[in-house]
Coordinates of C-alpha atoms and ligand atoms in Angstrom, one line a residue:
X1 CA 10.2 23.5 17.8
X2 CA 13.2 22.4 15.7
X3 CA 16.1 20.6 15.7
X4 CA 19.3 22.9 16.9
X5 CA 21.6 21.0 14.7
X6 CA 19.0 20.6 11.9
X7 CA 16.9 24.5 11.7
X8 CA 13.8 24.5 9.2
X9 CA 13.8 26.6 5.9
X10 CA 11.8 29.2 7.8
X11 CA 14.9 29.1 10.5
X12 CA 17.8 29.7 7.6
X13 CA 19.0 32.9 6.0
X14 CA 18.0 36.9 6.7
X15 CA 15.6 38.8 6.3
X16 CA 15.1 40.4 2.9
X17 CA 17.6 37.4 1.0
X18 CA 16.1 36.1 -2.0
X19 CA 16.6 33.4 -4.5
X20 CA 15.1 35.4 -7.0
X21 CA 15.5 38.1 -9.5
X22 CA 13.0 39.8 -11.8
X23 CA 13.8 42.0 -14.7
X24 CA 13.0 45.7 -13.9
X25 CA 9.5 46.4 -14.4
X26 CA 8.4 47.5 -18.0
X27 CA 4.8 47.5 -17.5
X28 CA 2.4 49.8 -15.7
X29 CA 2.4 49.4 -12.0
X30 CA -1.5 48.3 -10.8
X31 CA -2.9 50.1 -7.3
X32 CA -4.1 46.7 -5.9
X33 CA -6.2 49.4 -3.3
X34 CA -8.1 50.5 -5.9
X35 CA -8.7 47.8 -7.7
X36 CA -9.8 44.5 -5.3
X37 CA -12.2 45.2 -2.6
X38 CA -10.3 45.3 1.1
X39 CA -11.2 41.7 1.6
X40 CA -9.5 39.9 -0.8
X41 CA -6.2 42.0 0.0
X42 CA -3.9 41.0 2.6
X43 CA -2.4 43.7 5.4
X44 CA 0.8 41.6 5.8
X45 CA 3.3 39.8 3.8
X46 CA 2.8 36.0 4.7
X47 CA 5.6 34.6 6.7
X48 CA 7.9 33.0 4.1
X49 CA 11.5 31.8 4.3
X50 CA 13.9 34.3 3.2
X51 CA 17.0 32.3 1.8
X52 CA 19.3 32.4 -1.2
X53 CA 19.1 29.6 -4.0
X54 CA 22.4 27.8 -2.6
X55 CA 20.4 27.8 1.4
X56 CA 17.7 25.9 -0.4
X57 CA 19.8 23.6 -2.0
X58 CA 21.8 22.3 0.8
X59 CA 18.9 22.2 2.8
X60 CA 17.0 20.4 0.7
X61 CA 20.0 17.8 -0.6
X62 CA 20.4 17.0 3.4
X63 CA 16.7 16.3 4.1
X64 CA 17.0 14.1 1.3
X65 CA 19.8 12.1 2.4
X66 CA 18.1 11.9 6.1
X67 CA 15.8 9.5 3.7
X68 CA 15.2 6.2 3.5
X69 CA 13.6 4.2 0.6
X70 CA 13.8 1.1 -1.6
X71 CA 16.5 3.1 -3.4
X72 CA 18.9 3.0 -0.6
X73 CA 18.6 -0.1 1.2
X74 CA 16.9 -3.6 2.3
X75 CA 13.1 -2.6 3.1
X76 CA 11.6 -5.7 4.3
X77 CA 8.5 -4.4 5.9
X78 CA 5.5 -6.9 5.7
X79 CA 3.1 -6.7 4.0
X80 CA 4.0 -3.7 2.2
X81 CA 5.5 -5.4 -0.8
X82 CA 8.5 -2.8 -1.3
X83 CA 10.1 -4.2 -4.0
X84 CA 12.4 -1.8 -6.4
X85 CA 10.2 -0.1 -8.8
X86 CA 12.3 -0.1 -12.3
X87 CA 13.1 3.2 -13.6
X88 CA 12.2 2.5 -17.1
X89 CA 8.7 3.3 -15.5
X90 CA 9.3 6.4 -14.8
X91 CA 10.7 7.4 -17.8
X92 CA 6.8 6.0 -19.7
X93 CA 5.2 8.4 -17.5
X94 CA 7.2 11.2 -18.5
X95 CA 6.2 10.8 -22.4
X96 CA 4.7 13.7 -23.2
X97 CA 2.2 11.8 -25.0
X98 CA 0.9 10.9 -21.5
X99 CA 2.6 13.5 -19.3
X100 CA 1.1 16.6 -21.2
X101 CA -2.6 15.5 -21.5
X102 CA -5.4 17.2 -19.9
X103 CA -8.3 14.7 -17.9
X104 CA -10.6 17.2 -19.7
X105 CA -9.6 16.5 -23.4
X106 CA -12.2 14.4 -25.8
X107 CA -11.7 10.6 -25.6
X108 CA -11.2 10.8 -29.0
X109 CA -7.8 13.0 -28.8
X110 CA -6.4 10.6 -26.1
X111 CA -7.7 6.9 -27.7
X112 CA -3.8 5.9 -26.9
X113 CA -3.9 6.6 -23.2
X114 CA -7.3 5.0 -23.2
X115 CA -6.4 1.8 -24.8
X116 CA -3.2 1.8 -22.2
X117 CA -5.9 1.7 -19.1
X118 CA -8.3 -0.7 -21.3
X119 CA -5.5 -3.2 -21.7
X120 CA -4.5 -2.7 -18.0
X121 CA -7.9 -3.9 -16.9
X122 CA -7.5 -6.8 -19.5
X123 CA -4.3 -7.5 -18.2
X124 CA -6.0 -7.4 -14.6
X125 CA -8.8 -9.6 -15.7
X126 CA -6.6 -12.1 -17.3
X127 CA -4.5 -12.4 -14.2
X128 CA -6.9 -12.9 -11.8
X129 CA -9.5 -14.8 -13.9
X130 CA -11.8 -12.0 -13.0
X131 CA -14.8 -10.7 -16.0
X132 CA -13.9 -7.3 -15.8
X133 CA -12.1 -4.6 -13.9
X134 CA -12.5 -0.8 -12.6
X135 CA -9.0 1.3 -12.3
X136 CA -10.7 4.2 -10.0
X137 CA -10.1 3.5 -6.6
X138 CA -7.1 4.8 -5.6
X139 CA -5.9 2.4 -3.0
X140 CA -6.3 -0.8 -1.7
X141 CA -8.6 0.0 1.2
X142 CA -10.7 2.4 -1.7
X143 CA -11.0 -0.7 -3.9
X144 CA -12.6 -2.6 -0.5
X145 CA -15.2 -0.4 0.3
X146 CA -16.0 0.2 -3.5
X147 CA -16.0 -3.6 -3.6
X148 CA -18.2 -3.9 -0.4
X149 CA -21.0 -1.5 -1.9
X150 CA -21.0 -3.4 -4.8
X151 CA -22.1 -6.5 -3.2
X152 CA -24.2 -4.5 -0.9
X153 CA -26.0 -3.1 -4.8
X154 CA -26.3 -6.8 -5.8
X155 CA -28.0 -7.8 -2.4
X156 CA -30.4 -5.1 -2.8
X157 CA -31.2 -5.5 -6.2
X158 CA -32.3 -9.0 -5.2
X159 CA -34.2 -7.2 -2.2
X160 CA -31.9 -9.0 0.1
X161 CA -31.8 -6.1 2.5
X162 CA -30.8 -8.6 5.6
X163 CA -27.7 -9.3 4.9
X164 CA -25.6 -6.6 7.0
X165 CA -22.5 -8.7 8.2
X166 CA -19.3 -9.2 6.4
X167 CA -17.3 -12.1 8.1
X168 CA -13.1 -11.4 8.3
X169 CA -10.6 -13.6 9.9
X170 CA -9.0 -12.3 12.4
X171 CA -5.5 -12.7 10.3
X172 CA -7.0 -10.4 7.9
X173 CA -5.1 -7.3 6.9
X174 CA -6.4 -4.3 9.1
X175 CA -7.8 -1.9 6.5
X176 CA -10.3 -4.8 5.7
X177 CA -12.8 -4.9 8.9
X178 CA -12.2 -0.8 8.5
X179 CA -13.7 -1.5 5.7
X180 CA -16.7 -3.5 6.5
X181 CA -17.5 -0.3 9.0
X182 CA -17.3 2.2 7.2
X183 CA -19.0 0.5 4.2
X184 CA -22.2 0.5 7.6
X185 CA -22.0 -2.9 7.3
X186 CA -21.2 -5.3 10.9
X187 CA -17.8 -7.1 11.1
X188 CA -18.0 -10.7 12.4
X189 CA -14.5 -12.2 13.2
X190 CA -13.7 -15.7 12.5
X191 CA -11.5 -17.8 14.7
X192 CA -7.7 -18.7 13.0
X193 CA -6.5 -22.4 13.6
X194 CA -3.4 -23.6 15.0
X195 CA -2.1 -23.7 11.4
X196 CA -2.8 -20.2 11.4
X197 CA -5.8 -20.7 8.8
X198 CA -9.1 -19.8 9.2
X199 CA -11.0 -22.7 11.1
X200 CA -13.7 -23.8 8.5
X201 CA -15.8 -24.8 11.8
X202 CA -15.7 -21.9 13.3
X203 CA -16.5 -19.8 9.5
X204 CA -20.0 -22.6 9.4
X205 CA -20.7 -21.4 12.5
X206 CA -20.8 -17.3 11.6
X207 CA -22.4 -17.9 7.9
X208 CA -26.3 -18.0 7.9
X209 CA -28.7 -15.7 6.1
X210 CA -27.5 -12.2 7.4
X211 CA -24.2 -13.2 5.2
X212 CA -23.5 -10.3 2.8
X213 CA -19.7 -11.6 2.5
X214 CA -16.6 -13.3 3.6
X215 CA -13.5 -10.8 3.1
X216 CA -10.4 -13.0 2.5
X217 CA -6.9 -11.7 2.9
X218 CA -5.2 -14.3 0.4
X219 CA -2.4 -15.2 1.3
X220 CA -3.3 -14.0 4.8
X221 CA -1.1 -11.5 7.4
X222 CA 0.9 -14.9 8.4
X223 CA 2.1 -15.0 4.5
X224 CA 0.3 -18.5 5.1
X225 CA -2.2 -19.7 2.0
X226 CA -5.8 -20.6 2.8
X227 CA -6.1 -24.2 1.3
X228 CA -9.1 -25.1 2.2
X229 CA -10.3 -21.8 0.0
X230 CA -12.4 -23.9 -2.0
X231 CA -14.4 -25.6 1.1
X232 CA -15.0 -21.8 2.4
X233 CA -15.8 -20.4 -0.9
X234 CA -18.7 -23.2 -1.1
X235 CA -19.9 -22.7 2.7
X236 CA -20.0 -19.2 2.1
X237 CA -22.1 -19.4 -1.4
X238 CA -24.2 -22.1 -0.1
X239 CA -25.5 -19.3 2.5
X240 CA -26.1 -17.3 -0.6
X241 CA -22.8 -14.8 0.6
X242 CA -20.7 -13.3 -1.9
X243 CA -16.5 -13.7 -1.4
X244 CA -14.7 -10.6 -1.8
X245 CA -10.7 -11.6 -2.1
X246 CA -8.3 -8.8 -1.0
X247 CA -5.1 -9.4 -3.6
X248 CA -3.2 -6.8 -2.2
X249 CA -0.3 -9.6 -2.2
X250 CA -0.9 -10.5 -5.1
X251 CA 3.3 -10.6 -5.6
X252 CA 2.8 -14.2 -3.7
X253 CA 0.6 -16.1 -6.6
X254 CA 0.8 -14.5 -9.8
X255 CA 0.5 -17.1 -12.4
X256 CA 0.0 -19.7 -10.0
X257 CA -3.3 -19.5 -8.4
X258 CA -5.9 -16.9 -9.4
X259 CA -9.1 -15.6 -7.4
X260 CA -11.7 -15.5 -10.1
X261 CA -10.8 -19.7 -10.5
X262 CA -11.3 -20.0 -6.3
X263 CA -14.8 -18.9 -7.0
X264 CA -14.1 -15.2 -5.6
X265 CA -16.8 -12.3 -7.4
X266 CA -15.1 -9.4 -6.1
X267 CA -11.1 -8.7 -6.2
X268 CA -9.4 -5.4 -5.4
X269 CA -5.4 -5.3 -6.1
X270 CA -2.7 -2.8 -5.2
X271 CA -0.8 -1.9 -8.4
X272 CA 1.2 0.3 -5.9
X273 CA 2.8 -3.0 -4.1
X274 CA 2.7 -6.2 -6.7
X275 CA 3.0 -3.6 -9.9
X276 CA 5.7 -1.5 -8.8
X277 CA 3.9 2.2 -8.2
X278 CA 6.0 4.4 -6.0
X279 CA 4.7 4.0 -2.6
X280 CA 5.6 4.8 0.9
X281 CA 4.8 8.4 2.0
X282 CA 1.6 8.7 1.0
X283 CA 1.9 9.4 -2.3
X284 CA -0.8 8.2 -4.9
X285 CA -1.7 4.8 -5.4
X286 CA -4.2 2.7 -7.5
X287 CA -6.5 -0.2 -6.2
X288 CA -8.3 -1.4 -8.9
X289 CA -11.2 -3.3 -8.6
X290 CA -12.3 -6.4 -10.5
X291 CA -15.7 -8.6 -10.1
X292 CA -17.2 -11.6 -12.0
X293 CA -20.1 -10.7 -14.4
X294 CA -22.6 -11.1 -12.2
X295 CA -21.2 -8.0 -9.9
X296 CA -20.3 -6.2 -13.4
X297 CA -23.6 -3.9 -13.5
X298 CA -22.4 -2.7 -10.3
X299 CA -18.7 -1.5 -11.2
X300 CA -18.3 2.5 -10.7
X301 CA -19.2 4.2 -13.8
X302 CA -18.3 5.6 -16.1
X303 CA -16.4 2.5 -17.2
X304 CA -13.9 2.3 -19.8
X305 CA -15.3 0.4 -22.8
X306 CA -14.0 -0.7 -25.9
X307 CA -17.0 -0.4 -28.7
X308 CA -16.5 -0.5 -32.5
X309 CA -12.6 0.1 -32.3
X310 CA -13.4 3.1 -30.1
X311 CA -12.0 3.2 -26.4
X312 CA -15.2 5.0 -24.1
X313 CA -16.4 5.9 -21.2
X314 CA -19.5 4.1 -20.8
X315 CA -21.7 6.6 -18.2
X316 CA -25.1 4.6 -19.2
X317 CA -24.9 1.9 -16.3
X318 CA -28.0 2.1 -14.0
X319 CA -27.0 -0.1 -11.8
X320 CA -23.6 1.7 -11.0
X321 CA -22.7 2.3 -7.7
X322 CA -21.3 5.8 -9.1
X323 CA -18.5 7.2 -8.9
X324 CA -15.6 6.6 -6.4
X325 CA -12.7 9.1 -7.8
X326 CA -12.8 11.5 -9.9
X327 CA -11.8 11.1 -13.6
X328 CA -10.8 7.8 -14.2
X329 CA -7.8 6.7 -11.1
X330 CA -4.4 7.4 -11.1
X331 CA -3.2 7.6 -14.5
X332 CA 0.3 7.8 -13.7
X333 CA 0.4 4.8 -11.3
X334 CA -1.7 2.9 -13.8
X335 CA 0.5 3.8 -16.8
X336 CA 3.5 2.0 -14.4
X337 CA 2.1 -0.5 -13.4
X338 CA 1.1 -1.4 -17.2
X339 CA 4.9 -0.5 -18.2
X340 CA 5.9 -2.9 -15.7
X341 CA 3.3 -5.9 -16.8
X342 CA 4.6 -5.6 -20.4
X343 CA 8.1 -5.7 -19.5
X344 CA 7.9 -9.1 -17.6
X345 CA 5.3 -10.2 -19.8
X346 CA 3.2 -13.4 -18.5
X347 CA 6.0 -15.9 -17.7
X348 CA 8.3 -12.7 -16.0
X349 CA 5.2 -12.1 -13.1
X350 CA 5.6 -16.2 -12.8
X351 CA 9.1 -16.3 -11.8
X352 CA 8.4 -12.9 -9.8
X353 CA 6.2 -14.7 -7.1
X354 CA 8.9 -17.4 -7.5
X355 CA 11.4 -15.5 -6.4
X356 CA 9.7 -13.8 -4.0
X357 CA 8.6 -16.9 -2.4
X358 CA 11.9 -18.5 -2.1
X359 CA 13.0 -15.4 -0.8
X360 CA 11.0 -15.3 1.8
X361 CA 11.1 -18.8 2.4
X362 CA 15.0 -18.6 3.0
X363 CA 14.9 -15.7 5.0
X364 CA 12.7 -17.5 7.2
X365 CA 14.1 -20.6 7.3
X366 CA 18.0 -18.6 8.9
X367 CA 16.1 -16.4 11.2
X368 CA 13.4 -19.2 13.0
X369 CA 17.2 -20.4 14.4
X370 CA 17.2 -17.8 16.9
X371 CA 13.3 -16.1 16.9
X372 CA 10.3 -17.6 17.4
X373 CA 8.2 -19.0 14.2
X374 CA 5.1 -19.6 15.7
X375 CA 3.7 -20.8 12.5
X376 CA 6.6 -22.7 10.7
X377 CA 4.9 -24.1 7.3
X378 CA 6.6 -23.1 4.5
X379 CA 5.1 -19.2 3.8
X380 CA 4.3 -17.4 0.7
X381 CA 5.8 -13.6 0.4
X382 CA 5.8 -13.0 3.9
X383 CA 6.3 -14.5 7.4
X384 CA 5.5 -13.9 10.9
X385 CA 8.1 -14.5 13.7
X386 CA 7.8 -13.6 17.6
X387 CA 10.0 -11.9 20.1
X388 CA 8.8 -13.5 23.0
X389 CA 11.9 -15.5 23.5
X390 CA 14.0 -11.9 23.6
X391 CA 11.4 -10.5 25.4
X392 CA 12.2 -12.8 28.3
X393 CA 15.9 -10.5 28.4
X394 CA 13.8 -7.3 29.0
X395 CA 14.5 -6.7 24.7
X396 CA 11.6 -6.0 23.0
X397 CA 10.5 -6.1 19.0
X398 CA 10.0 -2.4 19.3
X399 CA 13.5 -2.3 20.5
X400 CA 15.0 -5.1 18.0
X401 CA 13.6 -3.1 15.2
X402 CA 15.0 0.1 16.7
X403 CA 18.3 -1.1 16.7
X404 CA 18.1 -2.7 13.2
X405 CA 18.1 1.1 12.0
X406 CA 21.8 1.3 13.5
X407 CA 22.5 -1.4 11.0
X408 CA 21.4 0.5 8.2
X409 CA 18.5 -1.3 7.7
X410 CA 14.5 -0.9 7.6
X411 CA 13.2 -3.1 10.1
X412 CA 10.0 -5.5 9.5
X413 CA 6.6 -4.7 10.4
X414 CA 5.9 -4.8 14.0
X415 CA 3.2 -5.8 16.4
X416 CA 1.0 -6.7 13.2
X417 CA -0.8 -9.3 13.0
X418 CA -2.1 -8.9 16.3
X419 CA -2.9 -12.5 16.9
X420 CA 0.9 -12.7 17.2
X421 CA 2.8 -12.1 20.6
X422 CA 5.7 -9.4 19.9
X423 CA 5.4 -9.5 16.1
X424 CA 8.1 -9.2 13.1
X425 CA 5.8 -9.8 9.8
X426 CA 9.0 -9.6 7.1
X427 CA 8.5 -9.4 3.4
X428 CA 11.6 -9.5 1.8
X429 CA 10.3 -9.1 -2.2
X430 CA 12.2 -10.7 -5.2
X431 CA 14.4 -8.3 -5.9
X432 CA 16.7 -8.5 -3.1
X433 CA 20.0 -10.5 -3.7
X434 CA 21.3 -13.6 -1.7
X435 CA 24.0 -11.3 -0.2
X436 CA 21.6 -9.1 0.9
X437 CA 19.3 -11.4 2.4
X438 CA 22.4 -12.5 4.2
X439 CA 23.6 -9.5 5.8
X440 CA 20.2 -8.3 7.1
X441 CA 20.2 -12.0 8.6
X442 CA 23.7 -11.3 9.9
X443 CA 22.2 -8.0 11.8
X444 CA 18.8 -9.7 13.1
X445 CA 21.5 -12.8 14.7
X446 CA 23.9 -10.2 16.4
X447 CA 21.2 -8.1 17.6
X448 CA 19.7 -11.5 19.5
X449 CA 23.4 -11.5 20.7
X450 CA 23.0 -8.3 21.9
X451 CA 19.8 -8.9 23.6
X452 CA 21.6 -12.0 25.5
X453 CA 25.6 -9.8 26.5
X454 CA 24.2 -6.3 26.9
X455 CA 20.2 -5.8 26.8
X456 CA 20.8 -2.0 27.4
X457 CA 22.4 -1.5 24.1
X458 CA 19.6 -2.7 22.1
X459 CA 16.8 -1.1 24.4
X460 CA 18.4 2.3 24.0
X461 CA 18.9 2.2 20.6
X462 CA 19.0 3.7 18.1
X463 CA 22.5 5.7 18.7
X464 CA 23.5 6.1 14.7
X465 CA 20.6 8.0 13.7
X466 CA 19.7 11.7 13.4
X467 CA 17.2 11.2 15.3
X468 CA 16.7 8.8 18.5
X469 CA 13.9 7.2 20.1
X470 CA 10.8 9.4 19.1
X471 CA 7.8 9.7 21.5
X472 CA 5.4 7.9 19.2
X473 CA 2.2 8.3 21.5
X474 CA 2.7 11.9 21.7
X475 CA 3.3 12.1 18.2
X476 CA 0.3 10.5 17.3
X477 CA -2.1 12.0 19.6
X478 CA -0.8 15.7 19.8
X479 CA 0.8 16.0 16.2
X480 CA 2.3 19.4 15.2
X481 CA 1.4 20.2 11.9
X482 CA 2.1 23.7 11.0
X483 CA 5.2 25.8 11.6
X484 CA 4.8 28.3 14.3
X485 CA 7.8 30.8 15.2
Ligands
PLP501 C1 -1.6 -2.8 1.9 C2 -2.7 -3.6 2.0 C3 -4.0 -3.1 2.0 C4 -4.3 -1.6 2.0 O1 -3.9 -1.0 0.8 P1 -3.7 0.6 0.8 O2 -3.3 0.9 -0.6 O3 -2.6 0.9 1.8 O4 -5.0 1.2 1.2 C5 -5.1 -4.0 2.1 N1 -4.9 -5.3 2.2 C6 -3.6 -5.8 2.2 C7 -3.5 -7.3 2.4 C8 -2.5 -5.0 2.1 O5 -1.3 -5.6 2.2

C-alpha cells in the first residue's frame, strides 16, 4: 500500500520500541479478568506503531514539509479566497480566557466570550446591511441550507406551501443548487448572458408563483458582478420570492456594496475565506447566517441576545427553525475572524477588497495575452480564463495546472465553472505582492511555451514532485481509507 521511499508510521521501527517510559509501578496491580465482563476486554493488543520518539519526529517533520499551504507559497485557487491568515489570530485564540472555557459553563461566567460573538454578529450585520445574524452554521454550504429552511418557515407561516423551486444561475457556485436539494426543494437554472450575467429575460421567464427564492452567487463564479441586481431583486419580489445572497466572496465588496442595501433577506458568509479562519483540509469553518427582520423569527435558536447589559441565549423563539450545530458555531474560527475585523477596522476591509480587486484585475489583464478570457470585463476577486487555445496542442488545463506544481506553485481552480470550456478560475487575494503576482505570471507564460516547443513535457508533468500524476478516478471512487498490513 505505501510508498517504498516514503513507509507509514505503522511501516517504521521494531517491534516492542517505544517512545515512552513510565515510572515503575507503585500502585496495586488491577486483574482486568476479574473485574470487566469478557466483552468489554480485548484478546489482542491493537495494531499500533512501534517507534522511538526521534522515528516519530522525522517522520512527522517530512510529511509536513511534503505540504503545501498559504504559508509556503502563491495559492491562487478560485474561489477559495486563500489569503494569509495573520498570526496575531492565532495567538487570541490561544488566550486562556477563551482557550480554557468549557461550552457547558453558565453564560454568566463567560459574558466576555459572549459579547466577542455578539459584536461579531454586529459587526456581520453592519457589513452587510443585514438586521441580524446567526454564527451556528459551520460552513458556507450549512449557512445555505439553514438559510433555505428559513425562507421555506416564512413561506409556510404565510401558508404559502406552493412555492417549492429555488431558481440559481447556472454561474452559481456549486454547493448552492446542492443546497436547494437537499433543503427538498426543486432547482430551476437560469440561463447566463454573453456578458456572463444572469439574463434578466430568461430569470422573468422562471419566476411565477411556485417562487420560493432566487440564490445569487454575488459576485458570481466568473468574479463578474451582477449589475442589473436591483432589476432581479424586484422581478423576484414582485413574484412574492425571497433573495437569498451567497457572500462567500465577500473579500470582493466589502465596504463597497452590501447585500441587505440590494434588497437581499437572507445572507450566509464564510468567515473561513473573507475573515481569515484556517481553511483548506477540512478543518472547521464558520458560515454565519444573517436575514432582514422579517426572516429574523426564523434564525436557529437559541440566539445570542444582548438584554439589560446581559449577553443570552435566547431559546424562547417559536418560530425557530432549531438548531443547526450544536452549542453556538465554531468559537475558535469566530474569535479569528473577529480578531481580524478589529485589526483592519472598517476603512482596513475597504482597501482589502481594493487590493484584492486590482490584484486580480492585473493578473488577468498579463495572462488574457496568451489564454483565453472568454469574458474580458474588468472582474472582481476572481477571473475565469480558458484553455481551449492550448488544448488545440494536445495540452490540457489538467495538464497546465499539473505542471504549474513543478513551478512551485498551487495552480487555479480547474474545470469550474462549468459553463466554461477548459477552465482556470484564479483568485489571487490581496495579500500577494507585485513580485509575486509576477513570477506566477512568468510560469503560466513559459508553460504556454511549453505547450507550443514540447507538448509532452507539460502533459507528463509533474516530474519535481513526490508524487506524480495520481489516478484521481480511482481515487475517488475506490478510496482507501484505513491501513491494512
Ligand atoms: C466556498 C464557497 C461556498 C461553500 O462554502 P463551504 O464553507 O466550503 O461549505 C459557497 N459559495 C461560494 C461562492 C463559495 O466560494
Amino acid at each position: 500500500m505505501a510508498n517504498k521511499d516514503f513507509p507509514l508510521i505503522f511501516e517504521r521501527g521494531q517491534e516492542g520500541r517505544t517512545s515512552y517510559s513510565f515510572p515503575d509501578l507503585d500502585v496495586p496491580e488491577l486483574d482486568l479478568d476479574s473485574e470487566f465482563d469478557d466483552a468489554y476486554i480485548r484478546t489482542e493488543a491493537p495494531d499500533l506503531p512501534e517507534v522511538s520518539e526521534l522515528e516519530i519526529m522525522r517522520h512527522y517533520t517530512a510529511l509536513s514539509k511534503r505540504n503545501y499551504g498559504v504559508d509556503s507559497g502563491f495559492y491562487p485557487l478560485g474561489s477559495c479566497t486563500m489569503k494569509y491568515n495573520p498570526k496575531i489570530n492565532e495567538d487570541v485564540a490561544r488566550f486562556d480566557g477563551f482557550s480554557q472555557l468549557h461550552p457547558h459553563q453558565d453564560p454568566k461566567s463567560v459574558q466576555g466570550a459572549m459579547e466577542m460573538m455578539y459584536d461579531l454578529q454586529t459587526s456581520l450585520a453592519e457589513l452587510t446591511g443585514m438586521h441580524e445574524f446567526s454564527l451556528q452554521p459551520a460552513a458556507g454550504a450549512q449557512g445555505e441550507w439553514t438559510g433555505l429552511m428559513m425562507i421555506r418557515a416564512f413561506h409556510e407561516a404565510n401558508g404559502d406551501y406552493n412555492r417549492t423551486k429555488v431558481v440559481v444561475p447556472d454561474s452559481a457556485h456549486g454547493t448552492n443548487p446542492a443546497s436547494v436539494s437537499v433543503a427538498g426543494f426543486d432547482v430551476v437554472t437560469v440561463k447566463t448572458n454573453d456578458q456572463g450575467l444572469v439574463d434578466l429575460e430568461d430569470l422573468k421567464r422562471v419566476v411565477n408563483e411556485e417562487t420560493a427564492a432566487l440564490m445569487l452567487t454575488n459576485p458570481n463564479t466568473l468574479g463578474l458582478f451582477e449589475t442589473e441586481i436591483l432589476e432581479m431583486a424586484e422581478i423576484v419580489h414582485h413574484a412574492g420570492g425571497r433573495l437569498y445572497y451567497d457572500g462567500a466572496n465577500l473579500n470582493a465588496i466589502m465596504g463597497y456594496a452590501r447585500p441587505g442595501d440590494m434588497g437581499f433577506d437572507v445572507v450566509h458568509l464564510n468567515l473561513h475565506k473573507t475573515f481569515t479562519g484556517p481553511h483548506g483540509g477540512g478543518g472547521p469553518g464558520s458560515g454565519p447566517v444573517g436575514v432582514s427582520s422579517e426572516i429574523a423569527p426564523y434564525l436557529p435558536k437559541p440566539l445570542l441576545v444582548k438584554k439589560d447589559g446581559q449577553y443570552m441565549f435566547d431559546d424562547d423563539r417559536p418560530l425557530s427553525i432549531g438548531r443547526v450545530k450544536p452549542y453556538y458555531g465554531n468559537f475558535g474560527i469566530n474569535l479569528r475572524a473577529y480578531t481580524y475585523i478589529r485589526t483592519m477596522g472598517a476603512e482596513g476591509l475597504k482597501k482589502v477588497s481594493e487590493y484584492a480587486v486590482l490584484n486580480a484585475n492585473y493578473l488577468m489583464r498579463r495572462l488574457e495575452k496568451e489564454y483565453v478570457l472568454p469574458y474580458s470585463q474588468h472582474c472582481k476577486h476572481e477571473f475565469v480564463l480558458s484553455g481551449k487555445k492550448q488544448k488545440k496542442l494536445g495540452v490540457r488545463t489538467l495538464d497546465i495546472a499539473k505542471r504549474l506544481l513543478d513551478y512551485d506553485f498551487h495552480p487555479p481552480t480547474i474545470y469550474f465553472p462549468l459553463n466554461v470550456e477548459e477552465a482556470m478560475m484564479a483568485e489571487p487575494t490581496e495579500t500577494e505582492s507585485k513580485e509575486m503576482l509576477d513570477s506566477f505570471v512568468d510560469a503560466m507564460l513559459a508553460i504556454s511555451e511549453e505547450a507550443k516547443d514540447n507538448p509532452e513535457l507539460v502533459q507528463e508533468a509533474p516530474h519535481h514532485t513526490p508524487v506524480k500524476r495520481m489516478d484521481e478516478t480511482t481515487a475517488a471512487r475506490k478510496p482507501v481509507l484505513r491501513y491494512s498490513k
